[in-house]
Coordinates of C-alpha atoms in Angstrom, one line a residue:
M1491 CA 9.6 10.0 16.0
T1492 CA 8.2 10.7 19.4
S1493 CA 6.4 13.8 18.3
T1494 CA 4.8 12.0 15.3
L1495 CA 3.6 9.2 17.5
S1496 CA 2.2 11.6 20.1
I1497 CA 0.2 13.4 17.3
A1498 CA -1.1 10.1 16.0
F1499 CA -2.0 8.7 19.4
R1500 CA -3.7 11.7 20.9
H1501 CA -6.9 11.0 19.0
P1502 CA -8.8 7.8 20.1
V1503 CA -10.1 7.1 16.6
V1504 CA -6.6 7.4 15.1
R1505 CA -5.3 5.0 17.8
L1506 CA -8.0 2.6 16.9
S1507 CA -7.2 3.0 13.2
M1508 CA -3.6 2.2 13.8
I1509 CA -4.5 -1.0 15.5
A1510 CA -6.9 -1.9 12.8
I1511 CA -4.4 -1.2 10.0
F1512 CA -1.8 -3.3 11.9
M1513 CA -4.3 -6.2 12.0
F1514 CA -5.0 -5.6 8.3
G1515 CA -1.3 -5.8 7.7
F1516 CA -1.2 -9.0 9.8
T1517 CA -3.6 -10.7 7.5
G1518 CA -1.7 -9.7 4.4
A1519 CA 1.7 -10.5 5.9
A1520 CA 0.4 -13.9 7.1
T1521 CA -0.8 -15.0 3.7
A1522 CA 0.9 -13.1 0.9
P1523 CA 4.2 -15.0 1.1
Y1524 CA 2.4 -18.3 0.7
Q1525 CA -0.5 -17.4 -1.7
S1526 CA 1.3 -18.5 -4.8
V1527 CA 2.5 -21.7 -3.1
I1528 CA -1.0 -22.6 -2.0
G1529 CA -2.6 -21.7 -5.4
I1530 CA 0.0 -23.4 -7.7
T1531 CA 1.7 -26.1 -5.6
E1532 CA -1.1 -27.2 -3.3
L1533 CA -4.2 -26.6 -5.4
G1534 CA -2.8 -27.2 -8.8
L1535 CA -3.4 -23.9 -10.6
S1536 CA -1.2 -23.3 -13.6
N1537 CA 1.3 -20.5 -13.7
G1538 CA -0.5 -18.7 -16.5
F1539 CA -3.9 -19.0 -14.8
Y1540 CA -2.5 -17.8 -11.5
S1541 CA -0.9 -14.7 -13.2
I1542 CA -4.3 -13.8 -14.8
L1543 CA -6.1 -14.4 -11.5
I1544 CA -3.8 -12.0 -9.6
F1545 CA -4.1 -9.3 -12.3
A1546 CA -7.9 -9.6 -12.4
A1547 CA -8.0 -9.5 -8.6
A1548 CA -6.0 -6.2 -8.6
A1549 CA -8.4 -4.7 -11.1
V1550 CA -11.4 -5.7 -9.0
N1551 CA -9.7 -4.1 -5.9
V1552 CA -9.3 -0.8 -7.8
I1553 CA -13.0 -0.8 -8.9
V1554 CA -14.3 -1.7 -5.4
S1555 CA -12.0 0.8 -3.7
L1556 CA -13.3 3.6 -5.8
W1557 CA -16.9 2.5 -5.3
V1558 CA -16.5 2.2 -1.6
G1559 CA -14.7 5.6 -1.4
V1560 CA -17.5 7.3 -3.2
L1561 CA -20.0 5.5 -0.9
A1562 CA -18.1 6.6 2.2
D1563 CA -18.3 10.3 1.0
R1564 CA -22.0 9.9 0.4
I1565 CA -23.0 8.5 3.8
G1566 CA -20.2 9.9 6.0
N1567 CA -20.1 6.7 8.1
Y1568 CA -16.9 4.6 8.0
R1569 CA -17.9 2.2 10.8
I1570 CA -20.5 0.2 8.9
L1571 CA -18.4 0.1 5.7
L1572 CA -15.3 -1.1 7.6
M1573 CA -17.4 -3.9 9.2
T1574 CA -18.8 -4.9 5.9
V1575 CA -15.4 -5.2 4.1
M1576 CA -13.9 -6.9 7.2
S1577 CA -16.7 -9.5 7.0
F1578 CA -15.6 -10.3 3.4
G1579 CA -12.1 -11.0 4.8
V1580 CA -13.5 -13.3 7.5
F1581 CA -15.4 -15.4 5.0
G1582 CA -12.7 -15.1 2.2
Y1583 CA -9.8 -16.3 4.3
G1584 CA -12.0 -18.8 6.2
L1585 CA -13.5 -20.4 3.0
V1586 CA -10.1 -21.0 1.5
Y1587 CA -9.0 -22.8 4.7
A1588 CA -12.2 -24.7 5.3
V1589 CA -12.7 -25.7 1.7
P1590 CA -9.3 -26.0 0.1
V1591 CA -10.2 -26.6 -3.5
P1592 CA -9.3 -24.5 -6.7
A1593 CA -12.9 -23.1 -7.0
S1594 CA -13.0 -21.6 -3.5
F1595 CA -9.4 -20.2 -3.9
V1596 CA -10.3 -18.6 -7.2
F1597 CA -13.6 -17.2 -5.9
C1598 CA -12.1 -15.7 -2.7
T1599 CA -9.0 -14.4 -4.5
L1600 CA -11.0 -12.7 -7.2
V1601 CA -14.1 -11.5 -5.3
M1602 CA -14.0 -11.8 -1.5
L1603 CA -10.4 -10.6 -0.7
P1604 CA -10.3 -7.7 -3.2
V1605 CA -13.3 -6.3 -1.4
Y1606 CA -11.6 -6.9 1.9
N1607 CA -8.5 -5.1 0.7
S1608 CA -10.4 -1.9 0.1
M1609 CA -10.2 -1.6 3.8
T1610 CA -6.8 0.2 3.4
S1611 CA -8.5 3.1 1.6
L1612 CA -11.3 3.3 4.1
L1613 CA -8.9 3.4 7.1
F1614 CA -6.8 6.2 5.5
A1615 CA -10.0 8.0 4.5
N1616 CA -11.2 7.7 8.2
V1617 CA -8.0 9.3 9.6
R1618 CA -7.9 11.9 6.8
A1619 CA -11.4 13.0 7.8
I1620 CA -10.1 13.5 11.3
A1621 CA -7.1 15.5 10.0
N1622 CA -9.4 17.6 7.9
A1623 CA -11.7 18.3 10.9
E1624 CA -8.6 19.5 12.8
G1625 CA -7.4 21.7 10.0
G1626 CA -5.3 19.2 8.2
R1627 CA -2.1 20.4 9.9
D1628 CA -1.2 17.0 11.2
A1629 CA -2.2 14.9 8.2
A1630 CA 1.4 13.9 7.4
A1631 CA 2.1 12.8 11.0
I1632 CA -1.2 10.9 11.3
N1633 CA -0.6 9.1 7.9
S1634 CA 2.9 8.3 8.9
G1635 CA 1.8 6.7 12.1
V1636 CA -0.9 4.7 10.4
R1637 CA 1.4 3.7 7.6
A1638 CA 4.1 2.6 10.0
A1639 CA 1.6 0.2 11.6
I1640 CA 1.5 -1.7 8.3
S1641 CA 5.3 -1.8 8.1
V1642 CA 5.6 -3.1 11.7
S1643 CA 3.2 -6.0 10.9
W1644 CA 5.3 -6.9 7.8
V1645 CA 8.4 -6.8 9.9
L1646 CA 7.0 -9.1 12.7
V1647 CA 4.4 -11.3 11.2
P1648 CA 6.1 -13.3 8.3
G1649 CA 8.7 -14.7 10.6
L1650 CA 6.2 -15.6 13.3
V1651 CA 3.9 -17.3 10.9
A1652 CA 6.9 -19.2 9.4
L1653 CA 7.6 -20.5 13.0
V1654 CA 4.0 -21.6 13.4
L1655 CA 4.0 -23.4 10.1
V1656 CA 7.4 -25.0 10.2
G1657 CA 7.3 -28.7 9.7
R1658 CA 3.7 -28.6 8.4
G1659 CA 2.9 -30.2 5.0
S1660 CA 0.5 -27.4 4.0
M1661 CA 0.6 -23.6 4.2
L1662 CA -3.2 -23.3 4.4
P1663 CA -3.2 -22.6 8.2
A1664 CA -1.9 -19.2 7.2
Y1665 CA -5.4 -18.4 5.9
L1666 CA -6.8 -19.6 9.2
L1667 CA -4.6 -17.1 11.1
A1668 CA -5.7 -14.4 8.7
C1669 CA -9.3 -15.3 9.3
L1670 CA -8.8 -15.0 13.0
G1671 CA -7.1 -11.7 12.5
C1672 CA -10.1 -10.4 10.6
I1673 CA -12.4 -11.5 13.4
V1674 CA -10.4 -9.7 16.0
N1675 CA -10.4 -6.6 13.8
L1676 CA -14.2 -6.8 13.2
T1677 CA -14.8 -7.2 16.9
L1678 CA -12.6 -4.2 17.7
V1679 CA -14.4 -1.9 15.2
F1680 CA -17.8 -3.1 16.3
F1681 CA -17.2 -2.3 20.0
K1682 CA -14.8 0.7 19.8
L1683 CA -15.2 2.7 16.6
P1684 CA -17.9 5.5 16.9
A1685 CA -20.9 5.1 14.7
A1686 CA -20.1 8.3 12.8
N1687 CA -17.3 10.9 12.9
G1688 CA -19.7 13.8 12.3
P1689 CA -22.8 14.8 10.4
P1690 CA -23.3 13.2 7.0
P1691 CA -22.0 15.3 4.1
T1692 CA -24.4 17.3 2.0
K1693 CA -25.0 15.3 -1.1
S1694 CA -24.4 16.9 -4.4
H1695 CA -23.8 16.0 -8.0
R1696 CA -20.1 15.6 -7.1
H1697 CA -21.1 12.6 -5.0
S1698 CA -22.6 10.7 -7.9
Y1699 CA -20.5 7.7 -9.1
L1700 CA -20.2 9.0 -12.6
A1701 CA -19.1 12.5 -11.5
S1702 CA -16.7 10.9 -9.0
F1703 CA -15.0 8.7 -11.6
G1704 CA -14.8 11.8 -13.8
E1705 CA -12.8 13.6 -11.0
V1706 CA -10.4 10.7 -10.9
L1707 CA -9.8 10.8 -14.7
A1708 CA -9.5 14.6 -14.8
P1709 CA -6.1 15.5 -16.3
A1710 CA -5.0 17.5 -13.3
V1711 CA -5.5 14.5 -11.1
F1712 CA -4.7 11.5 -13.4
V1713 CA -1.4 12.9 -14.8
R1714 CA -0.1 13.5 -11.3
L1715 CA -1.3 10.1 -10.3
M1716 CA 0.7 8.6 -13.2
A1717 CA 3.8 10.6 -12.1
I1718 CA 3.5 9.1 -8.6
S1719 CA 2.9 5.7 -10.0
L1720 CA 6.1 5.9 -12.1
I1721 CA 8.0 6.9 -8.9
T1722 CA 6.4 4.1 -6.7
S1723 CA 6.8 1.5 -9.5
T1724 CA 10.5 1.6 -8.5
L1725 CA 9.6 -0.2 -5.2
H1726 CA 8.0 -3.1 -7.2
V1727 CA 11.0 -3.3 -9.6
N1728 CA 13.3 -3.5 -6.6
A1729 CA 11.2 -6.3 -5.0
A1730 CA 11.4 -8.3 -8.3
V1731 CA 15.1 -7.8 -9.1
Q1732 CA 16.9 -7.5 -5.8
P1733 CA 16.7 -11.2 -4.8
L1734 CA 17.7 -12.2 -8.3
I1735 CA 20.7 -9.8 -8.3
I1736 CA 21.7 -10.9 -4.8
T1737 CA 21.8 -14.6 -5.8
G1738 CA 23.1 -13.8 -9.4
A1739 CA 25.4 -10.9 -10.2
A1740 CA 26.3 -10.2 -6.5
G1741 CA 27.1 -13.9 -5.9
G1742 CA 25.1 -14.1 -2.6
T1743 CA 22.8 -16.8 -1.2
V1744 CA 19.2 -17.2 -0.3
T1745 CA 20.1 -16.4 3.3
D1746 CA 21.5 -13.0 2.2
I1747 CA 18.1 -12.2 0.7
G1748 CA 16.3 -12.8 4.0
V1749 CA 18.9 -10.8 6.0
V1750 CA 18.8 -7.8 3.6
V1751 CA 15.0 -7.7 3.4
G1752 CA 14.8 -7.9 7.2
I1753 CA 17.3 -5.1 7.7
V1754 CA 15.5 -2.8 5.2
A1755 CA 12.0 -3.6 6.6
F1756 CA 13.2 -2.7 10.2
L1757 CA 14.9 0.5 9.1
E1758 CA 11.9 1.6 7.0
V1759 CA 9.7 1.7 10.2
V1760 CA 12.2 4.0 11.8
F1761 CA 12.7 6.2 8.8
I1762 CA 8.9 6.6 8.2
F1763 CA 8.9 8.7 11.3
V1764 CA 12.0 10.6 10.3
W1765 CA 10.3 11.6 7.0
A1766 CA 7.2 12.7 9.0
R1767 CA 9.5 15.0 10.9
I1768 CA 11.2 16.3 7.8
Q1769 CA 7.8 17.2 6.3
V1770 CA 7.2 19.6 9.2
H1771 CA 10.0 21.8 7.7
V1772 CA 9.9 20.8 4.0
H1773 CA 7.1 20.9 1.5
A1774 CA 5.7 17.4 0.7
V1775 CA 6.6 17.6 -3.0
T1776 CA 10.2 18.6 -2.1
A1777 CA 10.5 15.7 0.4
L1778 CA 9.0 13.3 -2.1
A1779 CA 11.4 14.5 -4.8
I1780 CA 14.4 14.0 -2.4
G1781 CA 13.2 10.4 -1.6
A1782 CA 12.5 9.6 -5.2
G1783 CA 15.9 10.9 -6.3
L1784 CA 17.7 8.9 -3.6
Y1785 CA 15.8 5.7 -4.6
T1786 CA 16.8 6.1 -8.3
V1787 CA 20.4 6.4 -7.1
Y1788 CA 20.0 3.2 -5.0
L1789 CA 18.5 1.3 -8.0
T1790 CA 21.4 2.4 -10.1
F1791 CA 24.0 1.2 -7.6
L1792 CA 22.0 -2.0 -7.1
G1793 CA 22.4 -2.6 -10.8
L1794 CA 26.2 -2.2 -10.5
A1795 CA 26.4 -4.6 -7.4
S1796 CA 28.9 -7.4 -8.0
A1797 CA 29.4 -8.7 -4.4
P1798 CA 27.1 -9.4 -1.4
W1799 CA 28.7 -6.6 0.6
H1800 CA 27.6 -4.1 -2.1
V1801 CA 24.0 -4.9 -1.5
Y1802 CA 24.4 -4.8 2.3
A1803 CA 26.1 -1.4 2.0
L1804 CA 23.0 -0.1 0.1
T1805 CA 20.5 -1.1 2.8
L1806 CA 20.7 2.2 4.7
L1807 CA 20.1 4.2 1.5
S1808 CA 17.4 1.8 0.3
A1809 CA 15.5 2.0 3.6
F1810 CA 15.7 5.7 3.9
A1811 CA 14.5 6.4 0.4
A1812 CA 11.9 3.6 0.4
A1813 CA 10.4 5.0 3.6
A1814 CA 9.7 8.3 1.8
L1815 CA 8.1 6.5 -1.2
I1816 CA 5.7 4.4 1.0
S1817 CA 4.6 7.2 3.3
I1818 CA 4.7 10.6 1.6
P1819 CA 2.7 9.7 -1.5
I1820 CA -0.3 8.8 0.6
T1821 CA -0.8 12.4 1.8
Y1822 CA 0.0 13.7 -1.7
I1823 CA -2.5 11.4 -3.4
Q1824 CA -5.2 12.2 -0.9
D1825 CA -4.6 15.9 -1.5
L1826 CA -5.5 15.5 -5.2
I1827 CA -9.1 15.4 -4.1
A1828 CA -8.6 16.9 -0.7
D1829 CA -12.3 17.6 0.3
R1830 CA -13.4 14.0 -0.5
P1831 CA -11.6 11.8 2.0
G1832 CA -13.2 8.6 0.7
L1833 CA -12.6 9.2 -3.0
G1834 CA -9.2 10.8 -2.4
S1835 CA -8.0 7.8 -0.3
S1836 CA -9.3 5.3 -2.9
L1837 CA -6.7 6.7 -5.3
I1838 CA -4.2 4.9 -3.1
S1839 CA -5.5 1.6 -4.6
V1840 CA -5.4 3.1 -8.1
N1841 CA -1.8 4.0 -7.5
L1842 CA -0.9 0.5 -6.4
F1843 CA -2.6 -0.9 -9.4
L1844 CA -0.9 1.5 -11.9
S1845 CA 2.6 1.2 -10.2
G1846 CA 2.3 -2.6 -10.2
G1847 CA 1.4 -2.7 -13.9
L1848 CA 4.2 -0.3 -14.8
S1849 CA 6.7 -2.4 -12.9
A1850 CA 5.5 -5.5 -14.7
I1851 CA 6.1 -3.8 -18.0
L1852 CA 9.5 -2.5 -16.9
F1853 CA 10.5 -6.0 -15.8
A1854 CA 9.4 -7.5 -19.1
I1855 CA 11.3 -5.0 -21.2
G1856 CA 14.4 -5.0 -19.0
T1857 CA 14.7 -8.8 -18.9
R1858 CA 14.0 -9.0 -22.6
Y1859 CA 16.8 -6.7 -23.7
S1860 CA 19.1 -6.8 -20.7
D1861 CA 19.6 -8.7 -17.5
Y1862 CA 18.4 -8.2 -13.9
S1863 CA 21.0 -5.5 -13.3
G1864 CA 19.9 -3.6 -16.4
T1865 CA 16.3 -3.9 -15.3
S1866 CA 17.2 -2.3 -12.0
M1867 CA 18.7 0.6 -13.9
L1868 CA 15.6 0.8 -16.2
G1869 CA 13.5 1.1 -13.0
A1870 CA 15.8 4.0 -11.9
L1871 CA 15.1 5.7 -15.3
A1872 CA 11.3 5.3 -14.9
G1873 CA 11.6 6.8 -11.4
T1874 CA 13.5 9.7 -12.8
I1875 CA 10.9 10.3 -15.5
G1876 CA 8.2 10.3 -12.8
L1877 CA 10.2 12.7 -10.7
G1878 CA 10.7 15.0 -13.6
L1879 CA 7.0 15.0 -14.4
L1880 CA 6.0 15.6 -10.8
L1881 CA 8.4 18.6 -10.5
Y1882 CA 7.2 20.0 -13.9
L1883 CA 3.6 19.9 -12.8
D1884 CA 3.9 21.1 -9.2
S1885 CA 6.9 23.4 -9.5
S1886 CA 5.8 25.3 -12.6
G1887 CA 2.1 25.6 -11.7
R1888 CA 1.1 23.8 -14.9
G1889 CA -1.9 21.5 -14.8
A1890 CA -3.3 23.1 -11.6
R1891 CA -5.2 20.8 -9.3
P1892 CA -9.0 21.1 -9.6
D1893 CA -10.9 23.4 -7.3
P1894 CA -12.6 21.0 -4.8
R1895 CA -15.6 23.2 -4.6

């Protein structure tokens, strides 16, 4: 853990990026738990309309992230792009708070905030460009440090925001806090981030938008992306079924949900650095395979849980395996288009979209033909299929990755 942090902190731009990604996580952690409550309960949106809105916003985020990634590769300047998308966050969160009506909520959720959320790809592209410049040896450690910053924000912020909002009749102040977080981040980038990390890249046909999207859809890239998405969909399946299993088949309470989530979130931060250390000695695909295999075992046992202590006993395994699935795929996905930090990092958003969609399908099928415990086991099966596909592609040499030249 110490060595990983030292690698991440020794470069001033990486240190700044870790702070920026923490603040980005702050804005998400401050608002995400209350978004549905604000949209449906406070502003009167229907359940069906809200579901469509969230799906459409995710699709917009994917499109914007790809476009911004290509643009970052074309101009080679992350500072101006980061400031631009941060401005969308300032106005997006601020407008919802200042004008709390359905129209402003829908507009900001569908347009402003998806653009702001492309900041994740930009920050990881920024640190990947630094790792590439230094030979790429420390890419895993740098990514782990930056990814851990998001996890830390999700451990700390929800509870603090809940304390601030306790006793209030509205959750809208959470959007004010997020707006202030965006302002702090924008100020930090404006004054501290260098104007450019190096000379602009030489433009070629590969930097055209059409050619860039073609690279994303190339079989050697997209099939691997689907394999990773099947694996990471297990995280979404767990998020959906774990609370329902705890209060259902396991016979626990709502309090147990909070305690289990808090324990796992804390342990994940620690284990992210453990996995970074493991990757020094083990190939990334091997480490990812181990993590995926362990998480499928966890989901299987979660489906068999019949008492609260069963779920508590699984927290160590859950956190250790989940830490692998939320950190290792970042480097693997970026390596799919290794010489294009912007485009390669935008695949992170594509993976989130695909894994979220796959988990929704798994949840629908699982709850239609089984119960929540069966759905957990179905998620384990999907993760196993993704793991098998990943090993088939990368262990046998089939579907070789494209030559970046």
